[in-house]
Coordinates of C-alpha atoms in Angstrom, one line a residue:
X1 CA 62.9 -48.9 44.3
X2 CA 62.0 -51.6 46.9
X3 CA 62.8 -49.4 49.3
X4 CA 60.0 -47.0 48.8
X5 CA 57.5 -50.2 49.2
X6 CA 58.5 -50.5 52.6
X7 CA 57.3 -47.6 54.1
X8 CA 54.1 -48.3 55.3
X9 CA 53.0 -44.9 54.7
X10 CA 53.7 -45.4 51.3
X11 CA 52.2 -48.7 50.8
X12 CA 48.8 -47.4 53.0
X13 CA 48.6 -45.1 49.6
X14 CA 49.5 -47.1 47.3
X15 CA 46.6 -49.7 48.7
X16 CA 44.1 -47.2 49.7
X17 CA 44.0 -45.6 46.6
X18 CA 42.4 -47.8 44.6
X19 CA 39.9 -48.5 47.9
X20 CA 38.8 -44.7 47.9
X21 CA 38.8 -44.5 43.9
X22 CA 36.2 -47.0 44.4
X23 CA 34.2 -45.9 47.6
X24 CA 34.0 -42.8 45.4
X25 CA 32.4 -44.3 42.4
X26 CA 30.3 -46.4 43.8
X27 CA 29.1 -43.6 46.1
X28 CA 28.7 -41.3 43.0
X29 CA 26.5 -43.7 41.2
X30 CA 24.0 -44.3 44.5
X31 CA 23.8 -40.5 45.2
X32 CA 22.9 -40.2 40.7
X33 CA 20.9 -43.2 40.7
X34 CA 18.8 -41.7 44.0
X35 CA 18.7 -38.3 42.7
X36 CA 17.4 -39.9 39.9
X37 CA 14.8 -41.2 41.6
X38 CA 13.3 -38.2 43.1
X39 CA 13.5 -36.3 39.8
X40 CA 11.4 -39.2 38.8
X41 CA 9.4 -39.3 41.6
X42 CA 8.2 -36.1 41.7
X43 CA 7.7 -35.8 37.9
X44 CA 5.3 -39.2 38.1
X45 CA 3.5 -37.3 40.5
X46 CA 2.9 -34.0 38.7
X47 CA 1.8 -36.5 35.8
X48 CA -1.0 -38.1 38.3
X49 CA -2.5 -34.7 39.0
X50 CA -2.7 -33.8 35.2
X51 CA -4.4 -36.6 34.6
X52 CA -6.6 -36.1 37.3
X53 CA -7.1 -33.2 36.1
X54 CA -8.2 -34.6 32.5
X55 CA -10.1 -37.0 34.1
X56 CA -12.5 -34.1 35.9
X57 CA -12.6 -31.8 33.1
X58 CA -14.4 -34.6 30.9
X59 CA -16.3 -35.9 33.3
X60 CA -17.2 -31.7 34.5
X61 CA -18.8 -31.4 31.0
X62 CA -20.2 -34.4 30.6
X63 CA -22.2 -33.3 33.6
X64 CA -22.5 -30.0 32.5
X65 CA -24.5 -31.3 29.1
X66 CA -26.4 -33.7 30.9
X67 CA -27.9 -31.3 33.1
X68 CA -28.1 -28.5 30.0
X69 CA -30.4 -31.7 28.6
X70 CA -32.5 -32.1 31.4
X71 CA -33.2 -28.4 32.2
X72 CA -33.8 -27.9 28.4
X73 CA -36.5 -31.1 28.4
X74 CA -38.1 -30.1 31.9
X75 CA -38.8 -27.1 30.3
X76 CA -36.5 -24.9 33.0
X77 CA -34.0 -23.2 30.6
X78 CA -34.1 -22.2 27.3
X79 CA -31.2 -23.5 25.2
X80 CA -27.9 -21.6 24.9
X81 CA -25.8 -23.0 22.2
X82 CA -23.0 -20.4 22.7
X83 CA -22.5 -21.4 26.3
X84 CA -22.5 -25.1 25.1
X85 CA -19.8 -24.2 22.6
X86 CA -17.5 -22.3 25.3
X87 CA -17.7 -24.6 27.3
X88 CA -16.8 -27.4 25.3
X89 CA -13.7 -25.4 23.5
X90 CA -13.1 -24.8 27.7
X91 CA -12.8 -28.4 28.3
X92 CA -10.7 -29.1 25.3
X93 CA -8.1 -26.4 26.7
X94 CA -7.8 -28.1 29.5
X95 CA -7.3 -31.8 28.2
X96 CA -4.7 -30.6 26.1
X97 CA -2.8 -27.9 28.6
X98 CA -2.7 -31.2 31.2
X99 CA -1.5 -33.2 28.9
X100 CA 1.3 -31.6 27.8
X101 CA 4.3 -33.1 29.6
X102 CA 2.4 -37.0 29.1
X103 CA 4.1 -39.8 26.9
X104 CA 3.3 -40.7 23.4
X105 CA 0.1 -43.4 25.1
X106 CA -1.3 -40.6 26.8
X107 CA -1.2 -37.9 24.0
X108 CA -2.9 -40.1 22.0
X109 CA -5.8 -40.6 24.1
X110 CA -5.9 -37.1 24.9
X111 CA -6.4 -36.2 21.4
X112 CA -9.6 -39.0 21.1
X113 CA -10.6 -37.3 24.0
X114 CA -11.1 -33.9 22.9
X115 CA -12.3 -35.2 19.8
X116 CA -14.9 -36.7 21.8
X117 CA -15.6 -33.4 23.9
X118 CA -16.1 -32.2 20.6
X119 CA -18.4 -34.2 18.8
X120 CA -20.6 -34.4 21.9
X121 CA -20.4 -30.4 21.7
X122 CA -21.7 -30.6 18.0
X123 CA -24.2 -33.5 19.1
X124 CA -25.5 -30.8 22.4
X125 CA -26.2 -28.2 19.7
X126 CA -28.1 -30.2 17.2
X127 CA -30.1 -31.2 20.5
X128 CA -30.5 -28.1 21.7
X129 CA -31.9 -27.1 18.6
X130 CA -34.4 -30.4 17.7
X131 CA -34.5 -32.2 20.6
X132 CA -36.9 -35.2 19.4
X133 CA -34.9 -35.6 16.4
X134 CA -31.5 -35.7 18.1
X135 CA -31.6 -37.7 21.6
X136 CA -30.3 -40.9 19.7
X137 CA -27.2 -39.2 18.8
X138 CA -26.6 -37.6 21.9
X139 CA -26.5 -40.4 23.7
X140 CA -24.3 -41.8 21.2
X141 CA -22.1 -38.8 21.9
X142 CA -22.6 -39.1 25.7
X143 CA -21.6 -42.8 25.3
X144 CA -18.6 -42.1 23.1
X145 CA -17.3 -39.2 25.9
X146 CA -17.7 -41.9 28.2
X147 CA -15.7 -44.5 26.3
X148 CA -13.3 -42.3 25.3
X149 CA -12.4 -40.6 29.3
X150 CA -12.1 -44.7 30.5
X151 CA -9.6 -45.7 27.5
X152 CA -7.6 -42.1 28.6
X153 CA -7.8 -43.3 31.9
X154 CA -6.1 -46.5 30.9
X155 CA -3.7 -45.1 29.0
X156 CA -2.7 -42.7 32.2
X157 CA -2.3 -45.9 34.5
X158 CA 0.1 -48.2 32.0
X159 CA 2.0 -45.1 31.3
X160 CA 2.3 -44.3 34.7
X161 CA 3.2 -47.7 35.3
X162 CA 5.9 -48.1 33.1
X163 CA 7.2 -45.0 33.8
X164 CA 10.1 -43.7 33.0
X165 CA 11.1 -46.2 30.3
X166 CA 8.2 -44.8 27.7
X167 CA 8.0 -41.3 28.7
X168 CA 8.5 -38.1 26.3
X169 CA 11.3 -38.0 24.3
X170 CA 11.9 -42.0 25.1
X171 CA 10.7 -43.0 21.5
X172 CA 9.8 -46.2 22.7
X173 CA 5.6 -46.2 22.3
X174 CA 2.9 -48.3 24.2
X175 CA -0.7 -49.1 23.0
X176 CA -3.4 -50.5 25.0
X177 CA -6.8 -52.2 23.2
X178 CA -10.1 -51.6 24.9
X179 CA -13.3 -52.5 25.3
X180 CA -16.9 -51.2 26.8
X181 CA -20.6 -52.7 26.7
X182 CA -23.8 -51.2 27.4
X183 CA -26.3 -52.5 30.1
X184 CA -27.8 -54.6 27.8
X185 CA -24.3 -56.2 27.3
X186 CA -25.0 -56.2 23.8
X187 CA -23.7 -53.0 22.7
X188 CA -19.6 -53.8 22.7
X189 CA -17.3 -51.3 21.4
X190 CA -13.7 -51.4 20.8
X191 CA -10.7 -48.8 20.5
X192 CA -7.3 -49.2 20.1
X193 CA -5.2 -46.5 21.5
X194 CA -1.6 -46.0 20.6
X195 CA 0.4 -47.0 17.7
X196 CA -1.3 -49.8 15.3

């Protein structure tokens, strides 16, 4: 039996073995760890543009009403409260078809988001119909749209940042707490977005 351990070509195996057994490994987990890497790489970047894309379809309508409400009080159009309400249900479409492949955070403000796009939508209407009686409340709904796209946009950057730890599926959850004043500085409102 001692024999056999003096061949050197059987002794190069019998040392080498365990050497390539672990060259292998550790070269398997570097190539799964980098491949894992771009996977994630190139999945944080798909979630940028969708949330890019969130990020101009609010701020497209926002626009879109603002300059419905200055054409309607300059007298230039007259009002068209089913183009209001396509294009709100429009904008709504496309929150929620970008944010589709988002974490828990970013769902959630998603969803305040186009409940914001939609109570501005209800707010344009009511102003399109009366517009002395309802200018306080659609800036109140302007205000709210605005509040609403800067606490999505905050949920989109911690999410991003911490991804992929709390992505889909991961069933761990992040919530962020906001805050936004008026010019004045007086007017101060709060949100919460995320678990409580």
């Amino acid at each position: 039996m001692l024999a056999l351990f003096e061949s050197p070509e059987v002794l190069a195996v019998l040392v080498g073995a365990p050497l390539v057994l672990v060259t292998a490994w550790a070269s398997y987990a570097t190539g799964s760890k980098s491949a894992r890497g771009a996977v994630d790489a190139v999945r944080r970047q798909s979630l940028e543009q969708a949330y890019r894309e969130v990020m101009d379809a609010s701020l497209t309508y926002q626009s879109y009403c603002s300059n419905i409400c200055r054409e309607t009080r300059n007298g230039q159009a007259s009002p068209d409260i089913a183009a209001v309400t396509l294009e709100s249900i429009g904008t709504v479409g496309k929150i929620q078809n970008a944010s589709l492949l988002a974490g828990d955070l970013v769902h959630d403000a998603a969803a305040d988001l186009q409940e914001a796009v939609g109570d501005l939508g209800r707010c344009m209407k009511q102003y399109l119909q009366d517009p002395d009686a309802n200018a306080d409340a659609l800036n109140r709904g302007m205000e709210n749209l605005a509040d609403m796209r800067g606490a999505f946009m905050l949920a989109a950057r911690v999410e991003i940042s911490f991804f992929p730890r709390y992505s889909l599926g991961s069933k761990k959850r992040l919530s962020v707490e906001w805050s936004a004043g008026g010019n004045d500085g007086n007017d101060v409102r709060r949100g919460r977005t995320g678990p409580q």
